[in-house]
GROMACS .gro file of C-alpha atoms in nm:
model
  414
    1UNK     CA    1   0.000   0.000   0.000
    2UNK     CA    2   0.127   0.372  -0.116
    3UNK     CA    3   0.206   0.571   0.185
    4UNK     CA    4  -0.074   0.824   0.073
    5UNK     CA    5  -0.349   0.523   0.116
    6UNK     CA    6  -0.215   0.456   0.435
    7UNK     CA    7  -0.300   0.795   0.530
    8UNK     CA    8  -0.605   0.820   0.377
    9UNK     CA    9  -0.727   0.507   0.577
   10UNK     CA   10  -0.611   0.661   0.879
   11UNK     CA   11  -0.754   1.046   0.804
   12UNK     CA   12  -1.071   0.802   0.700
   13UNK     CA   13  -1.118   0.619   1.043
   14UNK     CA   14  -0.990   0.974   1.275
   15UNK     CA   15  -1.300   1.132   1.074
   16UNK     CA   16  -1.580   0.883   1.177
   17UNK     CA   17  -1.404   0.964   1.584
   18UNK     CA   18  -1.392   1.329   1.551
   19UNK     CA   19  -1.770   1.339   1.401
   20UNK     CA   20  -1.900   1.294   1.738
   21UNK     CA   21  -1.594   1.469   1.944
   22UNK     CA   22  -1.757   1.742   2.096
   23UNK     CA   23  -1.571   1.937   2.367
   24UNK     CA   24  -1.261   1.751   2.317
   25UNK     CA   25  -1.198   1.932   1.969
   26UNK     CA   26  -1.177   2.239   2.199
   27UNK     CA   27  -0.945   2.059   2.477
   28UNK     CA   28  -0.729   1.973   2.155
   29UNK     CA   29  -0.726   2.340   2.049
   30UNK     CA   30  -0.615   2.451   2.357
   31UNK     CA   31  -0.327   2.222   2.397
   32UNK     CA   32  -0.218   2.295   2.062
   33UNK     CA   33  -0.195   2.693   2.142
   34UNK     CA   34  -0.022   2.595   2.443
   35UNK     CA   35   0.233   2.355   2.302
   36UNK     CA   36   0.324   2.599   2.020
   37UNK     CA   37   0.427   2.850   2.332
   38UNK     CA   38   0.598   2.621   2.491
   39UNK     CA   39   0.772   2.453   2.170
   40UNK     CA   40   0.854   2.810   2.010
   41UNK     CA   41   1.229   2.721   2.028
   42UNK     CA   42   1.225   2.400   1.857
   43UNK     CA   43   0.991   2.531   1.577
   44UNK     CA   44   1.223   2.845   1.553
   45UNK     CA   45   1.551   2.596   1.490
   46UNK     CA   46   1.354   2.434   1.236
   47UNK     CA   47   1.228   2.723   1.045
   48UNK     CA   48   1.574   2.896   1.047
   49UNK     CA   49   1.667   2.531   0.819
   50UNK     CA   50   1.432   2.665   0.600
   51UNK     CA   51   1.528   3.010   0.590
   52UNK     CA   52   1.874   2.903   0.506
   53UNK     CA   53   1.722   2.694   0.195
   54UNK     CA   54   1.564   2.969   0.070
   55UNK     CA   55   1.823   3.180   0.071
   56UNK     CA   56   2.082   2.966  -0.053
   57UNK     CA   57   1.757   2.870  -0.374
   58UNK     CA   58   1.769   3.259  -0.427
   59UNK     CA   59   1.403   3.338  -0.280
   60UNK     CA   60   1.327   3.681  -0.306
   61UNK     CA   61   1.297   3.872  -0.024
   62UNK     CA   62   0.907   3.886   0.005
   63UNK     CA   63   0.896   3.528   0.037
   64UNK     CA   64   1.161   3.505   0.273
   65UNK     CA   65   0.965   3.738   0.489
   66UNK     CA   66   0.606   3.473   0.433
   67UNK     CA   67   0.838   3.209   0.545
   68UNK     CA   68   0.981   3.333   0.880
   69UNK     CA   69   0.864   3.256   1.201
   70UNK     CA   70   0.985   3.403   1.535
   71UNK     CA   71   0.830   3.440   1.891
   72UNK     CA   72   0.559   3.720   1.784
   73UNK     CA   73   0.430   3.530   1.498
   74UNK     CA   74   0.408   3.172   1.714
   75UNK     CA   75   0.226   3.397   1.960
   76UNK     CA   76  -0.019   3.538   1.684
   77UNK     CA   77  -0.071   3.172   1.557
   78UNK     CA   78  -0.133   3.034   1.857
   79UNK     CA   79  -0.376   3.350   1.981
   80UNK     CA   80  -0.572   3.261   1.651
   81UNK     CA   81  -0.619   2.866   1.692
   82UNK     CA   82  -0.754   3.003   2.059
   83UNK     CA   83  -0.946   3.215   1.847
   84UNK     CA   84  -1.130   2.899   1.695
   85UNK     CA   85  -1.178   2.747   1.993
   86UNK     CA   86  -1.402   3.064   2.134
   87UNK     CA   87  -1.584   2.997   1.793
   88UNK     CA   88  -1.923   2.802   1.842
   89UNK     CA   89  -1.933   2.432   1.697
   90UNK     CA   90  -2.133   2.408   1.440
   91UNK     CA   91  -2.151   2.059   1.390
   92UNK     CA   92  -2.488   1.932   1.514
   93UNK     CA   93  -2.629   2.296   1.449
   94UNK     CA   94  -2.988   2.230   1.319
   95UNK     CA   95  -3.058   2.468   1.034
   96UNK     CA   96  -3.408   2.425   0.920
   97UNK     CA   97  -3.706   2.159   1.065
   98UNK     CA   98  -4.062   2.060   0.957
   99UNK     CA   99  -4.344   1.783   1.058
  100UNK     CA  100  -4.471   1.636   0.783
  101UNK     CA  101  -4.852   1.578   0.742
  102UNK     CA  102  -4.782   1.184   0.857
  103UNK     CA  103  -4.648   1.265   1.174
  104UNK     CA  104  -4.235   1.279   1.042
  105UNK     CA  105  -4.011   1.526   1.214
  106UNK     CA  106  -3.766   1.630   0.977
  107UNK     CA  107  -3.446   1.798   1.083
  108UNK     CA  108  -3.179   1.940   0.855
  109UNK     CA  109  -2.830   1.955   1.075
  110UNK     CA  110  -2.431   2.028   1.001
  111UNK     CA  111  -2.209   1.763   1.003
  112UNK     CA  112  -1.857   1.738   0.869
  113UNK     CA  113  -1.744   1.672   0.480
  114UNK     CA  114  -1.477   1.414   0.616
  115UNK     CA  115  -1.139   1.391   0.500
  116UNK     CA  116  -1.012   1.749   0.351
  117UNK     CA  117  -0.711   1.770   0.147
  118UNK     CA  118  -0.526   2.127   0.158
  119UNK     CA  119  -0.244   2.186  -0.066
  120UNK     CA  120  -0.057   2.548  -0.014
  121UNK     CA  121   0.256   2.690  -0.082
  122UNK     CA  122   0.508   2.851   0.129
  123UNK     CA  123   0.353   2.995   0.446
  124UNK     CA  124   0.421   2.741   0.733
  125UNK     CA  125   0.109   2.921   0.934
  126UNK     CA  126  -0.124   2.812   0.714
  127UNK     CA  127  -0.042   2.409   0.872
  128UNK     CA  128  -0.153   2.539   1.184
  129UNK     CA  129  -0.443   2.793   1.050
  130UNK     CA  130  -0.596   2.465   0.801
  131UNK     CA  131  -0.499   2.197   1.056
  132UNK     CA  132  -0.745   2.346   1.334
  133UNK     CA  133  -1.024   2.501   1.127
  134UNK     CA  134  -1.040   2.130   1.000
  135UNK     CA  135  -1.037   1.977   1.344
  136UNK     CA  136  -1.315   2.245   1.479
  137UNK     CA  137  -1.556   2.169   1.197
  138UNK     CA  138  -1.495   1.815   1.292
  139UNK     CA  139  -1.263   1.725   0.962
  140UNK     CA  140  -0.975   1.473   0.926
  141UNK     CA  141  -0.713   1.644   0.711
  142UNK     CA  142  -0.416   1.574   0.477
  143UNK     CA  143  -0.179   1.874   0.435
  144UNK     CA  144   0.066   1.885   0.145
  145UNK     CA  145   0.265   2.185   0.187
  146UNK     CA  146   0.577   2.372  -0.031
  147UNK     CA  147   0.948   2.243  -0.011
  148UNK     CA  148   1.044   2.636   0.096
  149UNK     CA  149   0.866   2.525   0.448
  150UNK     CA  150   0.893   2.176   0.510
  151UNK     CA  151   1.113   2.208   0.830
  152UNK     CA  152   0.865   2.441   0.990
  153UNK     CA  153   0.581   2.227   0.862
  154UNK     CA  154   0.687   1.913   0.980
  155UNK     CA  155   0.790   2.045   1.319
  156UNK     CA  156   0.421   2.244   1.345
  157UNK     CA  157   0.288   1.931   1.263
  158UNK     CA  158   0.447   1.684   1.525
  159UNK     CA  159   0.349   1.960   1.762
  160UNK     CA  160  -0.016   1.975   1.733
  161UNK     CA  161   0.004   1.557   1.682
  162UNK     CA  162   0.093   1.562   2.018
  163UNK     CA  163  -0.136   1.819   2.134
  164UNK     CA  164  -0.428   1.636   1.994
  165UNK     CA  165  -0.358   1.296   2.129
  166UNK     CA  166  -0.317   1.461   2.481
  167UNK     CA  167  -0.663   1.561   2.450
  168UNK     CA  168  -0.766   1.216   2.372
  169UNK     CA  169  -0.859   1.211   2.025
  170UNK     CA  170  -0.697   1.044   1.716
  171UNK     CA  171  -0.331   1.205   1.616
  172UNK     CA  172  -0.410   1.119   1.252
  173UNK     CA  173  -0.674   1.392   1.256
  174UNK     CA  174  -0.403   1.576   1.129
  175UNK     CA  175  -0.188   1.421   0.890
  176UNK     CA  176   0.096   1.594   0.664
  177UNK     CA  177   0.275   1.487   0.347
  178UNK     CA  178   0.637   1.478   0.381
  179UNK     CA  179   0.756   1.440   0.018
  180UNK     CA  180   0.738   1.751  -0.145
  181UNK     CA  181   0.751   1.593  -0.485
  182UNK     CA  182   0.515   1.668  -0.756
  183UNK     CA  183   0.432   1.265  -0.737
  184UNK     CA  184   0.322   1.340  -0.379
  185UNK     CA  185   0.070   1.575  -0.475
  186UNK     CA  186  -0.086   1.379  -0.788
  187UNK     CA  187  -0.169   1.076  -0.552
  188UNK     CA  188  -0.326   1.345  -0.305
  189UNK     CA  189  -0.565   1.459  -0.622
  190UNK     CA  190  -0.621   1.105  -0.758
  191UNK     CA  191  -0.677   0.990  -0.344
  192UNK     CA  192  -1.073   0.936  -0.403
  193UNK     CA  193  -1.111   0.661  -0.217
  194UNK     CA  194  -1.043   0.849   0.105
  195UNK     CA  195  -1.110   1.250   0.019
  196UNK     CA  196  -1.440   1.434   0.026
  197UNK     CA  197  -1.253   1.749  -0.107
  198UNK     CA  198  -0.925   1.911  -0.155
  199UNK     CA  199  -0.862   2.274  -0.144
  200UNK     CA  200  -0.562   2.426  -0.289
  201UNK     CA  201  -0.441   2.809  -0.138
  202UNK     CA  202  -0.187   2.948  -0.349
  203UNK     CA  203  -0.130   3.136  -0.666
  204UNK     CA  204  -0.299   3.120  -1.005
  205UNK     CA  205  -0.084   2.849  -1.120
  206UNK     CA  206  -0.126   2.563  -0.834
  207UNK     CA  207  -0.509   2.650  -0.844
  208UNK     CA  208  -0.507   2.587  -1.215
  209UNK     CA  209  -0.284   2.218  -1.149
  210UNK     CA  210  -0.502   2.099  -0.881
  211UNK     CA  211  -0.861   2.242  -1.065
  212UNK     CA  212  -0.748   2.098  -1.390
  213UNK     CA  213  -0.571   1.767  -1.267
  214UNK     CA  214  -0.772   1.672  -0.938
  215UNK     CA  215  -0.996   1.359  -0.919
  216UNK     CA  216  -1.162   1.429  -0.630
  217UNK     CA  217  -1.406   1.752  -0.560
  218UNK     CA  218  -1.225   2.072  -0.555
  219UNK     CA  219  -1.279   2.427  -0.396
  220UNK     CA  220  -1.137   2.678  -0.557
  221UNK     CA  221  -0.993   2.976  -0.356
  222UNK     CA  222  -0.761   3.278  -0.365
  223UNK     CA  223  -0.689   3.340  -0.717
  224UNK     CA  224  -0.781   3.735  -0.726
  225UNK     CA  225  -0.774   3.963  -1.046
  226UNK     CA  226  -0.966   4.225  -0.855
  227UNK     CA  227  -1.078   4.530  -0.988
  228UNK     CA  228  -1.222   4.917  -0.899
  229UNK     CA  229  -1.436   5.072  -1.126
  230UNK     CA  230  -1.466   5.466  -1.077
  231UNK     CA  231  -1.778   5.608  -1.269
  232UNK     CA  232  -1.818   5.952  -1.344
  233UNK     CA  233  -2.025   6.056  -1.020
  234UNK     CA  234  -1.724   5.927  -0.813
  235UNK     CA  235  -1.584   6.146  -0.520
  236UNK     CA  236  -1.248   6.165  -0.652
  237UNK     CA  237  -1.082   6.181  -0.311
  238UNK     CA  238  -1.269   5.870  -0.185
  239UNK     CA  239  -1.174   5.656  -0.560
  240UNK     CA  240  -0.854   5.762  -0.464
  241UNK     CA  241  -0.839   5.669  -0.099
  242UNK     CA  242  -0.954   5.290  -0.117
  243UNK     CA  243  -0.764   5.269  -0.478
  244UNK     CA  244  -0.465   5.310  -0.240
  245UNK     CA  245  -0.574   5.094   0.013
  246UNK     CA  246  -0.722   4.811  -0.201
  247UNK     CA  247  -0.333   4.790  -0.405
  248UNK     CA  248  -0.062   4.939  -0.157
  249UNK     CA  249  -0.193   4.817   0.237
  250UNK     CA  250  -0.090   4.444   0.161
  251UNK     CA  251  -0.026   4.402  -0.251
  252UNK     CA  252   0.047   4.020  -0.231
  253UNK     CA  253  -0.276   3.947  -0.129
  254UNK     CA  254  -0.602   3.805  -0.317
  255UNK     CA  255  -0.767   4.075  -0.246
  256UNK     CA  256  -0.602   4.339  -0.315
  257UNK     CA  257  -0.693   4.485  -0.640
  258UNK     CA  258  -0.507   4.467  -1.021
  259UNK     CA  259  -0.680   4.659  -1.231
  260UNK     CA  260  -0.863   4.996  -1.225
  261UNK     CA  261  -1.105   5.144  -1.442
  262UNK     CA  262  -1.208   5.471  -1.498
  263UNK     CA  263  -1.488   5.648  -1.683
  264UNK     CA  264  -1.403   5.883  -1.911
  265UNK     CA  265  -1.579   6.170  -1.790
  266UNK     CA  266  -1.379   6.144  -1.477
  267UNK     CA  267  -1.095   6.034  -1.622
  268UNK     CA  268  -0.889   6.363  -1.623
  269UNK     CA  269  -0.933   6.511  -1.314
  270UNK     CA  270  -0.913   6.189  -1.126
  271UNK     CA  271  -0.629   6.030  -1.262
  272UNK     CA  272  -0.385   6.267  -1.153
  273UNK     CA  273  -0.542   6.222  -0.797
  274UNK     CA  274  -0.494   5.891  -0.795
  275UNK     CA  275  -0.168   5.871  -0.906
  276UNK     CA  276  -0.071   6.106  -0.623
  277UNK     CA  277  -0.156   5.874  -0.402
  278UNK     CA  278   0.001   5.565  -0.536
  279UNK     CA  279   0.350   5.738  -0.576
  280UNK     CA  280   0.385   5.748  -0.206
  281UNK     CA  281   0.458   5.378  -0.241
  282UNK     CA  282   0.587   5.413  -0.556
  283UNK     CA  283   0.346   5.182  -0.754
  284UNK     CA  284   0.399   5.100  -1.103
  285UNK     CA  285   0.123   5.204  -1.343
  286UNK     CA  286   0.097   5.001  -1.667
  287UNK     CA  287  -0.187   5.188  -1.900
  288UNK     CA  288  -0.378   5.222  -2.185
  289UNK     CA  289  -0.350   5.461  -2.462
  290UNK     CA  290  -0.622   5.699  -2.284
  291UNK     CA  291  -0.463   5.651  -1.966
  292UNK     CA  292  -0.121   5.767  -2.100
  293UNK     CA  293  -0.230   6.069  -2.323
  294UNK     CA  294  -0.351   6.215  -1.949
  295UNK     CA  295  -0.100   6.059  -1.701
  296UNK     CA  296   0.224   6.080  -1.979
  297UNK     CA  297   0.539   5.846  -2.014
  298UNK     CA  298   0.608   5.771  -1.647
  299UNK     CA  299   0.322   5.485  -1.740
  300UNK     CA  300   0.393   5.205  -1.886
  301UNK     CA  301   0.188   5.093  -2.181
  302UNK     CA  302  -0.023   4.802  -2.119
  303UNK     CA  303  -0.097   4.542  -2.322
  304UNK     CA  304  -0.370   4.219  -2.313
  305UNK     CA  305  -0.135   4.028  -2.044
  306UNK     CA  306  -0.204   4.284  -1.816
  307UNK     CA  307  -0.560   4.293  -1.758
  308UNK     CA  308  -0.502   3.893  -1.725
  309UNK     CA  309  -0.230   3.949  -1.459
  310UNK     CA  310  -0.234   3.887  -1.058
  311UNK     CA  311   0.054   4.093  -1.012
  312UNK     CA  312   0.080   4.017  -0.613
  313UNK     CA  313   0.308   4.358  -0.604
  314UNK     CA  314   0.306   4.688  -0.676
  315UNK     CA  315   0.226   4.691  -0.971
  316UNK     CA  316  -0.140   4.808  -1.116
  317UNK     CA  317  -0.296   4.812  -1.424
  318UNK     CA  318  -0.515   5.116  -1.579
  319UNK     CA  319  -0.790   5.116  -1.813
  320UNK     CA  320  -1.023   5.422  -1.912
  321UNK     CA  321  -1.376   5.323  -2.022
  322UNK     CA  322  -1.654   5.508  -2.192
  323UNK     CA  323  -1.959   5.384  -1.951
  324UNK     CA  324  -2.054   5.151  -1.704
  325UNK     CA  325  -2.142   4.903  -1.904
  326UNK     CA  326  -1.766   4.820  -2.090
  327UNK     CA  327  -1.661   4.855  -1.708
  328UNK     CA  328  -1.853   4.583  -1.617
  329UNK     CA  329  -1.754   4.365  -1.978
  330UNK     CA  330  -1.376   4.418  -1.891
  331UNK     CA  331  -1.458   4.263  -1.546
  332UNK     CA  332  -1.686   4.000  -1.612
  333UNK     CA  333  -1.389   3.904  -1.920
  334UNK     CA  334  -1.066   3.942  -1.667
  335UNK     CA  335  -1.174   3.862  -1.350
  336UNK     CA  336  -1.124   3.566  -1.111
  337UNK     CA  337  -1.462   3.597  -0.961
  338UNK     CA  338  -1.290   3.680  -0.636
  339UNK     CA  339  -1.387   4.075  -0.507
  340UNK     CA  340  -1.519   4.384  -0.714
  341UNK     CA  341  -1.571   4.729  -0.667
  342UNK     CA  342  -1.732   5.038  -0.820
  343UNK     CA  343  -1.685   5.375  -0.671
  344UNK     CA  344  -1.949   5.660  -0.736
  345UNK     CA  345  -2.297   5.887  -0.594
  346UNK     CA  346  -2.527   5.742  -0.858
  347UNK     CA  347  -2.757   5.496  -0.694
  348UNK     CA  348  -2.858   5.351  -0.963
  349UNK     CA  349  -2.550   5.225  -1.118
  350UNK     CA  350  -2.457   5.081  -0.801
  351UNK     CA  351  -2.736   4.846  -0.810
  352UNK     CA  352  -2.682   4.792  -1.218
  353UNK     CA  353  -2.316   4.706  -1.067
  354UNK     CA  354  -2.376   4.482  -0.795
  355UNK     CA  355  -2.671   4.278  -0.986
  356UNK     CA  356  -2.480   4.225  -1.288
  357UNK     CA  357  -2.111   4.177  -1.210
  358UNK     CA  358  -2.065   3.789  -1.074
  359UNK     CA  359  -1.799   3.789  -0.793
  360UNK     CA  360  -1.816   3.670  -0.449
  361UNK     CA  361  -1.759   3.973  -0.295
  362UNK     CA  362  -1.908   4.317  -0.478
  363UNK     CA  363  -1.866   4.630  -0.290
  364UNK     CA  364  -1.977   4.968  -0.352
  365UNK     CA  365  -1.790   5.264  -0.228
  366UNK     CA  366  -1.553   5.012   0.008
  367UNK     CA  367  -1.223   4.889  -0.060
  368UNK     CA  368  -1.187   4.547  -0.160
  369UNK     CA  369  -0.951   4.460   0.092
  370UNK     CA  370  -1.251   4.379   0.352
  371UNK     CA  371  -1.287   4.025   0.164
  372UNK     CA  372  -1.188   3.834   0.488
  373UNK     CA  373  -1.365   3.604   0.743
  374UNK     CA  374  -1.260   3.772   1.033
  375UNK     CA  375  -1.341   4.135   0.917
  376UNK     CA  376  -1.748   3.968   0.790
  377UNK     CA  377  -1.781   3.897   1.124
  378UNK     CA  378  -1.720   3.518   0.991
  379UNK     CA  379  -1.422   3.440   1.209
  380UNK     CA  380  -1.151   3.233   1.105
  381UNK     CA  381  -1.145   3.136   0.740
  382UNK     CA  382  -0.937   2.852   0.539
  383UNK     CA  383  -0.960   3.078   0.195
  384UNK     CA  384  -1.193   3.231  -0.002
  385UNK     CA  385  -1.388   3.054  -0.277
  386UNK     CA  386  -1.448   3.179  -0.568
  387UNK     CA  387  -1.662   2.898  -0.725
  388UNK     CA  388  -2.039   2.856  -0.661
  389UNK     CA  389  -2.029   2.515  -0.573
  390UNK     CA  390  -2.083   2.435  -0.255
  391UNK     CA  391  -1.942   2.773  -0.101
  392UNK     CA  392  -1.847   3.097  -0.254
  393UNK     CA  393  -1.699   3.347  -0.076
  394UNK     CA  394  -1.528   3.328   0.293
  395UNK     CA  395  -1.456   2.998   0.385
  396UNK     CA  396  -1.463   2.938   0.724
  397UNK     CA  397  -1.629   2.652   1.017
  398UNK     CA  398  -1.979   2.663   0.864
  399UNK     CA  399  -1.840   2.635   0.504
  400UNK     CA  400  -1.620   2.339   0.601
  401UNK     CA  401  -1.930   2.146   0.667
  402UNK     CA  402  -2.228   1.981   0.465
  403UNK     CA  403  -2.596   1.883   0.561
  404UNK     CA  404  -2.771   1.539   0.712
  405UNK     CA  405  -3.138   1.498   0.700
  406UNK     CA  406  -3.247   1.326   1.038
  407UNK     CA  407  -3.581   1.199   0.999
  408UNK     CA  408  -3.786   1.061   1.318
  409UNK     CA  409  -4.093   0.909   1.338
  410UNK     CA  410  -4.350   0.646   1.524
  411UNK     CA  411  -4.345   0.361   1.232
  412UNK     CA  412  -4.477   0.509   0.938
  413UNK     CA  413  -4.448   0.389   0.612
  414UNK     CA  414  -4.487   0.492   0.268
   0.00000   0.00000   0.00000
C-alpha cells in the first residue's frame, strides 16, 4: 500500500471519531496553542533550516519574509487557533425543521465533509491555521505543503500531533505529506477513495494544477484579479483613498486589487489624484492609450497580459472606459470571480453594478480589501472561494461542513 493510502485510511477512520468529538476538539485546540508557546524554540531551529534553503535557492525577499517565524508570529498563531476554539461548533447545528402531514419530524443539521485535502505553498502558518479550522468543523485532514517550508511544517505538525492525542482524540486527525515531490501531490488529487474534497491556497498556477488535474471535488480559492471601477459621479478623493488601500496596504494578497477602471468623464481630473496617491509607495502604473495621453510616459503601456495578470506587487494596471457598461464587460472578461468594486454617488449604477457583475464579494464605495472572514464577522477562514459550488466566498467553520437529513418518526411507512 502507497504511503498516501495509508493515510487516507487513517484520516478516513480519525473522521468517523472526531464526528461525534464534541468538547474535546476544543481541549485539543487549547493544547495545541499551548504547546506551540511552549515549543517556540524548537519550531524556531527548524524554520531557520528553512530560511537558510531559501536563501541559498535565491528566494526573493518577500517570500523570505512569508516564510519566517519568530516568537511574535508563534504567539499570533497560537492567539488565533484560541481564536477557533471561542468559535461556536457548528456541527450538530440544526438549520431548518418541519413535521410532515404523517407525523415525520424532519431535521436538517451540520455535520462534517470528512477527510479534507489542503495543498498550499510557502507559508508554514497556514499548517496550523488549516490543521485546526479542519479539526473544529470536525474534519480529518491531509496537508501537502511547499518544499520552501517543510522544516517548519513538519515540526508544526508533530506539535499539534501531540497536542491532539493529549486531549484524547486520534493524532491522525491531522496528517501531513512529507515528500514535497510533484508525485506526492498527484496521488493526493487522484486519493478518491479516502477525500471528500481538496482545497488548494496558493497562486494562479497551483489553483489551475489541482482544478485541472484533481480527481476528487475541488474548492477553488484565492486566485484574485480584482478590480475598482470609478464612474463619473465618483468622489475623486474617496476613488482615490480605497484605490490606495485596495493595491498598496498588503499588494500580495487576493484581495487586493489589479486593475482599475475609470470612466471617461472622470478620467482627467481623477487620474492625476490617484496617481498622487500611489507614488507614495511608488506603484507602477501600466496603461492604456487613454490613460497615458492624461498621465504621460512615467506609465507604462499596457498590453492584453495585463488585464489577465495577478501581479501580487506593486504593480497596477489602468484602463479608461466610456460607460458603465464596458466597465462591467472588462470585469466580467478578466476577473477571477474573487472581489469587485465600483466607486461613485449614482444609486442607480450601483445596483446595475452589484446585480450584474458575478464575484463573491461586490462592494460599492468600500475597498476590496474587507474580503476576509474575520473582518465579515465570519471568524476564522481557510480561503476564499471563488466557485459557486458548494461555497463561494469566505470559507470558514460553517463552510467546512455539509448537511444530514435526520428523519424521526412512530413507524410510518410509505
Amino acid at each position: 500500500m502507497r504511503i498516501i493510502d495509508e493515510m487516507g485510511a487513517k484520516a478516513k477512520a480519525a473522521s468517523r471519531t472526531l464526528a461525534v468529538a464534541g468538547e474535546k476538539k476544543n481541549d485539543a485546540l487549547k493544547a495545541i496553542a499551548k504547546a506551540l508557546i511552549e515549543n517556540q524554540d524548537k519550531i524556531i531551529e527548524a524554520n531557520k533550516l528553512d530560511l537558510e534553503n531559501g536563501e541559498k535557492n535565491g528566494l526573493s525577499a518577500a517570500l523570505i519574509d512569508r516564510l519566517r517565524l519568530d516568537e511574535g508570529r508563534i504567539k499570533g498563531v497560537a492567539d488565533g487557533v484560541l481564536e477557533v476554539a471561542a468559535l461556536p461548533d457548528p456541527i450538530g447545528t440544526v438549520i431548518s425543521g418541519s413535521t410532515r402531514p404523517n407525523g415525520m419530524e424532519i431535521r436538517r443539521v451540520r455535520v462534517p465533509l470528512g477527510v479534507i485535502g489542503i495543498i498550499f505553498e510557502s507559508r508554514p502558518n497556514v499548517t496550523v491555521d488549516a490543521a485546526v479550522l479542519c479539526l473544529k468543523s470536525g474534519n480529518a485532514c491531509i496537508l501537502r505543503g511547499g518544499k520552501e517550508a517543510i522544516n517548519s511544517n513538519k515540526c508544526l505538525a508533530y506539535i499539534m500531533q501531540d497536542a491532539i492525542e493529549s486531549a484524547g482524540l486520534d493524532k491522525n486527525c491531522v496528517q501531513l505529506i512529507e515528500d514535497t515531490t510533484r508525485q506526492s501531490s498527484v496521488e493526493l488529487m487522484e486519493l478518491t477513495e479516502y477525500l471528500d474534497v481538496l482545497i488548494p491556497r496558493g497562486g494562479k498556477g497551483l489553483i489551475r494544477a489541482v482544478v485541472e488535474n484533481a480527481k476528487v471535488p475541488v474548492i477553488e480559492t484565492g486566485a484574485g484579479n480584482c478590480h475598482v471601477f470609478v464612474d463619473e459621479s465618483a468622489d475623486i478623493d474617496m476613488a482615490a483613498n480605497i484605490i490606495y488601500n485596495a493595491k498598496t496596504s498588503r499588494p500580495s494578497v487576493c484581495n487586493a486589487i489589479e486593475t482599475i477602471l475609470v470612466h471617461e468623464n472622470i478620467a482627467e481630473k481623477a487620474l492625476p489624484v490617484i496617481k498622487a496617491r500611489l507614488d507614495e509607495k511608488n506603484v507602477e502604473l501600466r496603461g492604456c492609450e487613454k490613460t497615458r495621453a492624461i498621465l504621460g510616459d512615467s506609465v507604462k503601456p499596457a498590453d492584453e497580459s495585463d488585464w489577465e495578470t495577478e501581479y501580487g506587487d506593486y504593480i497596477l494596471a489602468v484602463k479608461v472606459v466610456s460607460s458603465i457598461d464596458e466597465a462591467m464587460a472588462h470585469i466580467a472578461k478578466y476577473s477571477t470571480g474573487h472581489s469587485e468594486c465600483i466607486v461613485t454617488k449614482d444609486f442607480k449604477n450601483a445596483k446595475i453594478f452589484t446585480s450584474t457583475v458575478d464575484s463573491a464579494a461586490v462592494y460599492v464605495n468600500v475597498s476590496t480589501r474587507f474580503t476576509d472572514g474575520g473582518m465579515f464577522g465570519l471568524g476564522a477562514e481557510i480561503g476564499i472561494s471563488t466557485q459557486k459550488l458548494h461555497t463561494r466566498g469566505p470559507m470558514g467553520l460553517n463552510e467546512l461542513t455539509s448537511v444530514k437529513f435526520i428523519i424521526e418518526g412512530d413507524g410510518q411507512v410509505r
